[in-house]
Every structure is written in structure tokens, then in C-alpha cells.
Amino acid sequence: MADNSFSDGVPSDALEAAKNAKKLTDQVMQNPQVLAALQERLDNVAHTPSSYIETLPKAVKRRINALKQLQVRCAHIEAKFYEEVHDLERKYAALYQPLFDKRREFITGDVEPTDAESEWHSENEEEDKLAGDVKNKVVIAEKEAATAEEPNPKGIPEFWFTIFRNVDMLSELVQEYDEPILKHLQDIKVKFSDPGQPMSFVLEFHFEPNDYFTNSVLTKTYKMKSEPDKADPFSFEGPEIVDCDGCAIDWKKGKNVTVKTIKKKQKHKGRGTVRTITKQVPNDSFFNFFSPLKASGDGESLDEDSEFTLASDFEIGHFFRERIVPRAVLYFTGEAIEDDDNFEEGEEGEEELEGDEEGEDEDDADINPKV
């Protein structure tokens, strides 16, 4: 008796399954929604930049490689541009310095500003003048008495310490026991590297004589690089800080706030006796700023925490150089902080607006545009 379960060596069940699969495929391919979804996926794949480049002829790819060569040369020219910018910064720093020196004299009280130097017209000057005219006749006697009794401290007390308190990036570094030391800070200066030397800048923190350390100046040097990375030249976006060096602080006895002394009990394994030992361990302090983590120079990568610490250090150094030192009085009064906050809010508002506009684009078929 013949076996009907095979046809030309193929099981009948397999033939039936194949017929059903073809029938199902035909039905699916006749569905417009399925076809549209497949076409969309094909379009997306076809329009990715990398997949598009792969489809180009070899001759065109060769020309693209030539464009990349030109782009690398552009990056090297850009690096030279930033080197000249650094030279300009050095030149103009010398022009700013006499003004910064006078600023220090006013802050410390070594020099008293003249009436002309002290004159300042506020934004609300007209309102203040009108209000003052109304009150002058009534309060003139009280004002004279108050002026006579009002204290007149030397200079501007706690100028730089107030800036540290006002700026979140700095106040986060300051511990309570750092505060009395920072009140002795008289000036912060930026010094640029000499012509012909590797690109760098130095932050100088000038202190008056105090009970904590003998240094009159604490320094932090930031080393910079302005050249494209050989492995990734297209990532070049200008000079970057690549390393930094601090300085030794000559602490007076018992005044080092960067370490703390702890007591620990130890038990002798053999005799069972207990002794108390003391040892010094690191302590959180702003003055750890002068003992920075070193960037890895031997090809070994830093762990994630170390990379974050180093990046934060570089950011703080850059902020001192670009914002705090040039605009110190505005960070003292808080005006620069308000400007920074307004700028950040403006950026956030733009992002929200862009999102809203994208949403409107999706629905603009239902909206009648105004002419």
C-alpha cells in the first residue's frame, strides 16, 4: 500500500504549512497599514548617515576622505588661533592689573577712594532722588546723628569670603572651620604663562598674616592644551585644562584644617591589653583645593570618581579665571549671580519653547494659521 504522507520526498504536513504561511504573507502584504509601517522602517534605515555613506561609490568615498584631511588641517589652524587668543589674554591682563591693584587697595583699606571714584548712578536713581527730596527736610537731623554714630570699618570687610558664600560652586567646598581663614583672604589674581612657554595660568590667593599658616600666597597652576587629539582630531573645540598643580601650605602647629586627629583603641592579641592610638586622617576642607588629584599621565585611566573630582577641579579653576576675578564686585553684591541665574532660566525657557513648537507642528493640520 502506498504511503500518502510524502510527496516527492517532502512530508505533506510541511507542504500544508508552507501553503498556509504563503497565504498569510499574501494577506499581510495586502494590508495598507502593514505596508506603510514596513516602508517607514526601510526609509529610516536608508536615511541614517552611516548607512548612506556605505552605499556611495568608492570614488565618492575617496573624496570624502580628502575632505576629512582638510578638516584636520582646519582643526590645527583653529588651535593656532586659540594660542594667539591666549597671547591677547596675557596682553590685556597687563592692562587690567592696575585696576585690580586699585581694587585691592580699596578692599583692604590701604587707600580711600575719592568722592569722584565713589560716585555711582543706580538704575533707580530718579525714584531715589524724588523719595529723598520728600524726606530730606524731615529726617536731616536724625540722619546726621546716625552718620556720626555709624561705624566706619577699614576697607570692605570679608570681601572675598562673602563671594565664597554667595557662589554655590564655592560655598559647597567651604567648611565651617575654613571660614575664619578665608576672612583673611585679601586678593585673588590670575597670572598667564609667559610667551613661548606651554599654555597655562596660575591662580594666586593672597592672605594677610594670620594664625593658621605662614604662607602669604597660595597658588594653583592649571596646565592647558590647545591642539587636536591625534586619535580623535574632530573632537577639538578649543583649549582644555589637562592637569593642575597645587602648593604646600605651611600650617602652624595644630591649625591644619585639612586633617583631623582620631583616637582608636587596639587590643593586643597575646596579652589582651588595650591601648589607645591617635592618627591623622584627611578632613573635608576648601584648602584641599591646593592638593589636587593628578591627571593620569602614564596611559592608565582614572576611576569614575577620580575623573569627576578632576573635572570639577578644572571647572572651578576656569570659573575663578573667567568670572570671579574679573567681576569680583558683582559677585560680592550678588548682581552677577542674578545675571547667571537669569541666563540659565532663559536657556531653559528656550528649550521648553522648542518642545512646544514641536508639539504644534504635529497638530498644525488642525490649526488655521493667522495671516
PDB file of N, CA, C and O in Angstrom, residues 184-231:
ATOM      1  N   HIS A 184      40.686  86.132  56.037  1.00  0.00           N
ATOM      2  CA  HIS A 184      41.985  86.788  55.903  1.00  0.00           C
ATOM      3  C   HIS A 184      42.415  86.911  54.434  1.00  0.00           C
ATOM      4  O   HIS A 184      43.493  87.443  54.152  1.00  0.00           O
ATOM      5  N   LEU A 185      41.583  86.412  53.506  1.00  0.00           N
ATOM      6  CA  LEU A 185      41.908  86.479  52.074  1.00  0.00           C
ATOM      7  C   LEU A 185      41.757  87.923  51.587  1.00  0.00           C
ATOM      8  O   LEU A 185      40.690  88.523  51.718  1.00  0.00           O
ATOM      9  N   GLN A 186      42.810  88.469  51.002  1.00  0.00           N
ATOM     10  CA  GLN A 186      42.810  89.876  50.587  1.00  0.00           C
ATOM     11  C   GLN A 186      42.700  90.070  49.081  1.00  0.00           C
ATOM     12  O   GLN A 186      42.266  91.125  48.622  1.00  0.00           O
ATOM     13  N   ASP A 187      43.092  89.059  48.308  1.00  0.00           N
ATOM     14  CA  ASP A 187      43.058  89.239  46.854  1.00  0.00           C
ATOM     15  C   ASP A 187      43.198  87.886  46.170  1.00  0.00           C
ATOM     16  O   ASP A 187      43.766  86.943  46.735  1.00  0.00           O
ATOM     17  N   ILE A 188      42.658  87.799  44.953  1.00  0.00           N
ATOM     18  CA  ILE A 188      42.872  86.633  44.086  1.00  0.00           C
ATOM     19  C   ILE A 188      43.318  87.175  42.738  1.00  0.00           C
ATOM     20  O   ILE A 188      42.681  88.055  42.162  1.00  0.00           O
ATOM     21  N   LYS A 189      44.424  86.660  42.228  1.00  0.00           N
ATOM     22  CA  LYS A 189      44.968  87.119  40.956  1.00  0.00           C
ATOM     23  C   LYS A 189      45.083  85.961  39.973  1.00  0.00           C
ATOM     24  O   LYS A 189      45.211  84.795  40.371  1.00  0.00           O
ATOM     25  N   VAL A 190      45.055  86.295  38.691  1.00  0.00           N
ATOM     26  CA  VAL A 190      45.297  85.320  37.624  1.00  0.00           C
ATOM     27  C   VAL A 190      46.570  85.728  36.896  1.00  0.00           C
ATOM     28  O   VAL A 190      46.706  86.873  36.462  1.00  0.00           O
ATOM     29  N   LYS A 191      47.504  84.807  36.767  1.00  0.00           N
ATOM     30  CA  LYS A 191      48.739  85.056  36.032  1.00  0.00           C
ATOM     31  C   LYS A 191      48.821  84.073  34.857  1.00  0.00           C
ATOM     32  O   LYS A 191      48.659  82.861  35.042  1.00  0.00           O
ATOM     33  N   PHE A 192      49.057  84.605  33.657  1.00  0.00           N
ATOM     34  CA  PHE A 192      49.157  83.768  32.465  1.00  0.00           C
ATOM     35  C   PHE A 192      50.604  83.376  32.202  1.00  0.00           C
ATOM     36  O   PHE A 192      51.539  84.095  32.567  1.00  0.00           O
ATOM     37  N   SER A 193      50.783  82.247  31.526  1.00  0.00           N
ATOM     38  CA  SER A 193      52.136  81.764  31.226  1.00  0.00           C
ATOM     39  C   SER A 193      52.857  82.751  30.318  1.00  0.00           C
ATOM     40  O   SER A 193      52.241  83.479  29.532  1.00  0.00           O
ATOM     41  N   ASP A 194      54.176  82.789  30.430  1.00  0.00           N
ATOM     42  CA  ASP A 194      54.998  83.698  29.638  1.00  0.00           C
ATOM     43  C   ASP A 194      55.003  83.289  28.170  1.00  0.00           C
ATOM     44  O   ASP A 194      54.769  82.122  27.833  1.00  0.00           O
ATOM     45  N   PRO A 195      55.294  84.243  27.282  1.00  0.00           N
ATOM     46  CA  PRO A 195      55.378  83.906  25.851  1.00  0.00           C
ATOM     47  C   PRO A 195      56.394  82.795  25.606  1.00  0.00           C
ATOM     48  O   PRO A 195      57.472  82.782  26.195  1.00  0.00           O
ATOM     49  N   GLY A 196      56.032  81.867  24.736  1.00  0.00           N
ATOM     50  CA  GLY A 196      56.931  80.758  24.418  1.00  0.00           C
ATOM     51  C   GLY A 196      56.852  79.591  25.372  1.00  0.00           C
ATOM     52  O   GLY A 196      57.398  78.523  25.095  1.00  0.00           O
ATOM     53  N   GLN A 197      56.172  79.781  26.497  1.00  0.00           N
ATOM     54  CA  GLN A 197      56.021  78.700  27.476  1.00  0.00           C
ATOM     55  C   GLN A 197      54.731  77.914  27.191  1.00  0.00           C
ATOM     56  O   GLN A 197      53.810  78.429  26.550  1.00  0.00           O
ATOM     57  N   PRO A 198      54.634  76.667  27.650  1.00  0.00           N
ATOM     58  CA  PRO A 198      53.389  75.909  27.480  1.00  0.00           C
ATOM     59  C   PRO A 198      52.206  76.680  28.074  1.00  0.00           C
ATOM     60  O   PRO A 198      52.335  77.364  29.086  1.00  0.00           O
ATOM     61  N   MET A 199      51.066  76.573  27.425  1.00  0.00           N
ATOM     62  CA  MET A 199      49.886  77.323  27.827  1.00  0.00           C
ATOM     63  C   MET A 199      49.429  76.910  29.228  1.00  0.00           C
ATOM     64  O   MET A 199      49.244  75.733  29.521  1.00  0.00           O
ATOM     65  N   SER A 200      49.271  77.904  30.111  1.00  0.00           N
ATOM     66  CA  SER A 200      48.816  77.632  31.484  1.00  0.00           C
ATOM     67  C   SER A 200      48.390  78.943  32.127  1.00  0.00           C
ATOM     68  O   SER A 200      48.601  80.023  31.569  1.00  0.00           O
ATOM     69  N   PHE A 201      47.780  78.840  33.303  1.00  0.00           N
ATOM     70  CA  PHE A 201      47.524  80.031  34.104  1.00  0.00           C
ATOM     71  C   PHE A 201      47.615  79.650  35.579  1.00  0.00           C
ATOM     72  O   PHE A 201      47.429  78.486  35.951  1.00  0.00           O
ATOM     73  N   VAL A 202      47.932  80.646  36.405  1.00  0.00           N
ATOM     74  CA  VAL A 202      48.110  80.431  37.835  1.00  0.00           C
ATOM     75  C   VAL A 202      47.102  81.288  38.599  1.00  0.00           C
ATOM     76  O   VAL A 202      46.944  82.474  38.311  1.00  0.00           O
ATOM     77  N   LEU A 203      46.423  80.674  39.564  1.00  0.00           N
ATOM     78  CA  LEU A 203      45.585  81.422  40.497  1.00  0.00           C
ATOM     79  C   LEU A 203      46.395  81.692  41.754  1.00  0.00           C
ATOM     80  O   LEU A 203      46.953  80.769  42.347  1.00  0.00           O
ATOM     81  N   GLU A 204      46.469  82.962  42.139  1.00  0.00           N
ATOM     82  CA  GLU A 204      47.199  83.352  43.353  1.00  0.00           C
ATOM     83  C   GLU A 204      46.197  83.854  44.393  1.00  0.00           C
ATOM     84  O   GLU A 204      45.442  84.788  44.139  1.00  0.00           O
ATOM     85  N   PHE A 205      46.219  83.229  45.573  1.00  0.00           N
ATOM     86  CA  PHE A 205      45.355  83.627  46.678  1.00  0.00           C
ATOM     87  C   PHE A 205      46.226  84.330  47.725  1.00  0.00           C
ATOM     88  O   PHE A 205      47.072  83.699  48.358  1.00  0.00           O
ATOM     89  N   HIS A 206      46.031  85.632  47.874  1.00  0.00           N
ATOM     90  CA  HIS A 206      46.871  86.448  48.762  1.00  0.00           C
ATOM     91  C   HIS A 206      46.193  86.609  50.129  1.00  0.00           C
ATOM     92  O   HIS A 206      45.038  87.066  50.201  1.00  0.00           O
ATOM     93  N   PHE A 207      46.914  86.245  51.183  1.00  0.00           N
ATOM     94  CA  PHE A 207      46.387  86.303  52.545  1.00  0.00           C
ATOM     95  C   PHE A 207      47.185  87.296  53.386  1.00  0.00           C
ATOM     96  O   PHE A 207      48.405  87.438  53.208  1.00  0.00           O
ATOM     97  N   GLU A 208      46.489  87.948  54.279  1.00  0.00           N
ATOM     98  CA  GLU A 208      47.180  88.771  55.266  1.00  0.00           C
ATOM     99  C   GLU A 208      47.746  87.848  56.353  1.00  0.00           C
ATOM    100  O   GLU A 208      47.336  86.677  56.451  1.00  0.00           O
ATOM    101  N   PRO A 209      48.686  88.316  57.169  1.00  0.00           N
ATOM    102  CA  PRO A 209      49.216  87.465  58.254  1.00  0.00           C
ATOM    103  C   PRO A 209      48.083  86.935  59.122  1.00  0.00           C
ATOM    104  O   PRO A 209      47.138  87.662  59.454  1.00  0.00           O
ATOM    105  N   ASN A 210      48.158  85.648  59.462  1.00  0.00           N
ATOM    106  CA  ASN A 210      47.064  85.022  60.218  1.00  0.00           C
ATOM    107  C   ASN A 210      47.619  83.951  61.150  1.00  0.00           C
ATOM    108  O   ASN A 210      48.815  83.653  61.132  1.00  0.00           O
ATOM    109  N   ASP A 211      46.744  83.364  61.947  1.00  0.00           N
ATOM    110  CA  ASP A 211      47.141  82.370  62.952  1.00  0.00           C
ATOM    111  C   ASP A 211      47.161  80.947  62.415  1.00  0.00           C
ATOM    112  O   ASP A 211      47.352  79.996  63.180  1.00  0.00           O
ATOM    113  N   TYR A 212      46.956  80.765  61.091  1.00  0.00           N
ATOM    114  CA  TYR A 212      46.750  79.424  60.566  1.00  0.00           C
ATOM    115  C   TYR A 212      47.942  78.907  59.753  1.00  0.00           C
ATOM    116  O   TYR A 212      48.330  77.743  59.875  1.00  0.00           O
ATOM    117  N   PHE A 213      48.519  79.722  58.877  1.00  0.00           N
ATOM    118  CA  PHE A 213      49.692  79.291  58.111  1.00  0.00           C
ATOM    119  C   PHE A 213      50.587  80.494  57.872  1.00  0.00           C
ATOM    120  O   PHE A 213      50.176  81.662  58.014  1.00  0.00           O
ATOM    121  N   THR A 214      51.819  80.192  57.489  1.00  0.00           N
ATOM    122  CA  THR A 214      52.808  81.263  57.310  1.00  0.00           C
ATOM    123  C   THR A 214      52.861  81.772  55.868  1.00  0.00           C
ATOM    124  O   THR A 214      53.447  82.830  55.617  1.00  0.00           O
ATOM    125  N   ASN A 215      52.260  81.055  54.911  1.00  0.00           N
ATOM    126  CA  ASN A 215      52.270  81.491  53.519  1.00  0.00           C
ATOM    127  C   ASN A 215      51.531  82.828  53.377  1.00  0.00           C
ATOM    128  O   ASN A 215      50.457  83.015  53.958  1.00  0.00           O
ATOM    129  N   SER A 216      52.087  83.703  52.577  1.00  0.00           N
ATOM    130  CA  SER A 216      51.347  84.929  52.238  1.00  0.00           C
ATOM    131  C   SER A 216      50.569  84.740  50.937  1.00  0.00           C
ATOM    132  O   SER A 216      49.581  85.440  50.686  1.00  0.00           O
ATOM    133  N   VAL A 217      51.000  83.763  50.107  1.00  0.00           N
ATOM    134  CA  VAL A 217      50.328  83.474  48.838  1.00  0.00           C
ATOM    135  C   VAL A 217      50.215  81.959  48.670  1.00  0.00           C
ATOM    136  O   VAL A 217      51.194  81.235  48.852  1.00  0.00           O
ATOM    137  N   LEU A 218      49.014  81.500  48.331  1.00  0.00           N
ATOM    138  CA  LEU A 218      48.793  80.103  47.952  1.00  0.00           C
ATOM    139  C   LEU A 218      48.495  80.074  46.460  1.00  0.00           C
ATOM    140  O   LEU A 218      47.755  80.923  45.947  1.00  0.00           O
ATOM    141  N   THR A 219      49.072  79.101  45.744  1.00  0.00           N
ATOM    142  CA  THR A 219      48.934  79.089  44.284  1.00  0.00           C
ATOM    143  C   THR A 219      48.341  77.778  43.783  1.00  0.00           C
ATOM    144  O   THR A 219      48.491  76.722  44.394  1.00  0.00           O
ATOM    145  N   LYS A 220      47.690  77.888  42.653  1.00  0.00           N
ATOM    146  CA  LYS A 220      47.161  76.710  41.941  1.00  0.00           C
ATOM    147  C   LYS A 220      47.426  76.935  40.454  1.00  0.00           C
ATOM    148  O   LYS A 220      46.976  77.924  39.873  1.00  0.00           O
ATOM    149  N   THR A 221      48.197  76.043  39.843  1.00  0.00           N
ATOM    150  CA  THR A 221      48.571  76.168  38.440  1.00  0.00           C
ATOM    151  C   THR A 221      47.761  75.201  37.588  1.00  0.00           C
ATOM    152  O   THR A 221      47.704  74.001  37.888  1.00  0.00           O
ATOM    153  N   TYR A 222      47.150  75.717  36.539  1.00  0.00           N
ATOM    154  CA  TYR A 222      46.362  74.897  35.611  1.00  0.00           C
ATOM    155  C   TYR A 222      47.082  74.830  34.264  1.00  0.00           C
ATOM    156  O   TYR A 222      47.344  75.852  33.631  1.00  0.00           O
ATOM    157  N   LYS A 223      47.404  73.609  33.853  1.00  0.00           N
ATOM    158  CA  LYS A 223      48.096  73.392  32.582  1.00  0.00           C
ATOM    159  C   LYS A 223      47.058  73.124  31.490  1.00  0.00           C
ATOM    160  O   LYS A 223      46.107  72.369  31.702  1.00  0.00           O
ATOM    161  N   MET A 224      47.282  73.751  30.339  1.00  0.00           N
ATOM    162  CA  MET A 224      46.308  73.671  29.260  1.00  0.00           C
ATOM    163  C   MET A 224      46.925  73.098  27.988  1.00  0.00           C
ATOM    164  O   MET A 224      48.152  73.097  27.822  1.00  0.00           O
ATOM    165  N   LYS A 225      46.054  72.648  27.107  1.00  0.00           N
ATOM    166  CA  LYS A 225      46.491  72.111  25.816  1.00  0.00           C
ATOM    167  C   LYS A 225      45.587  72.685  24.741  1.00  0.00           C
ATOM    168  O   LYS A 225      44.372  72.724  24.899  1.00  0.00           O
ATOM    169  N   SER A 226      46.201  73.144  23.660  1.00  0.00           N
ATOM    170  CA  SER A 226      45.418  73.659  22.537  1.00  0.00           C
ATOM    171  C   SER A 226      45.908  73.003  21.259  1.00  0.00           C
ATOM    172  O   SER A 226      46.556  73.618  20.424  1.00  0.00           O
ATOM    173  N   GLU A 227      45.621  71.735  21.133  1.00  0.00           N
ATOM    174  CA  GLU A 227      45.974  71.002  19.918  1.00  0.00           C
ATOM    175  C   GLU A 227      45.028  69.821  19.768  1.00  0.00           C
ATOM    176  O   GLU A 227      44.601  69.216  20.758  1.00  0.00           O
ATOM    177  N   PRO A 228      44.661  69.495  18.544  1.00  0.00           N
ATOM    178  CA  PRO A 228      43.746  68.367  18.319  1.00  0.00           C
ATOM    179  C   PRO A 228      44.359  67.047  18.780  1.00  0.00           C
ATOM    180  O   PRO A 228      45.561  66.836  18.659  1.00  0.00           O
ATOM    181  N   ASP A 229      43.496  66.190  19.300  1.00  0.00           N
ATOM    182  CA  ASP A 229      43.926  64.858  19.710  1.00  0.00           C
ATOM    183  C   ASP A 229      44.221  64.031  18.456  1.00  0.00           C
ATOM    184  O   ASP A 229      43.410  63.975  17.528  1.00  0.00           O
ATOM    185  N   LYS A 230      45.378  63.386  18.425  1.00  0.00           N
ATOM    186  CA  LYS A 230      45.733  62.606  17.236  1.00  0.00           C
ATOM    187  C   LYS A 230      44.742  61.476  16.976  1.00  0.00           C
ATOM    188  O   LYS A 230      44.447  61.152  15.828  1.00  0.00           O
ATOM    189  N   ALA A 231      44.242  60.891  18.057  1.00  0.00           N
ATOM    190  CA  ALA A 231      43.314  59.771  17.896  1.00  0.00           C
ATOM    191  C   ALA A 231      41.914  60.238  17.513  1.00  0.00           C
ATOM    192  O   ALA A 231      41.160  59.494  16.884  1.00  0.00           O
TER     193      ALA A 231
END
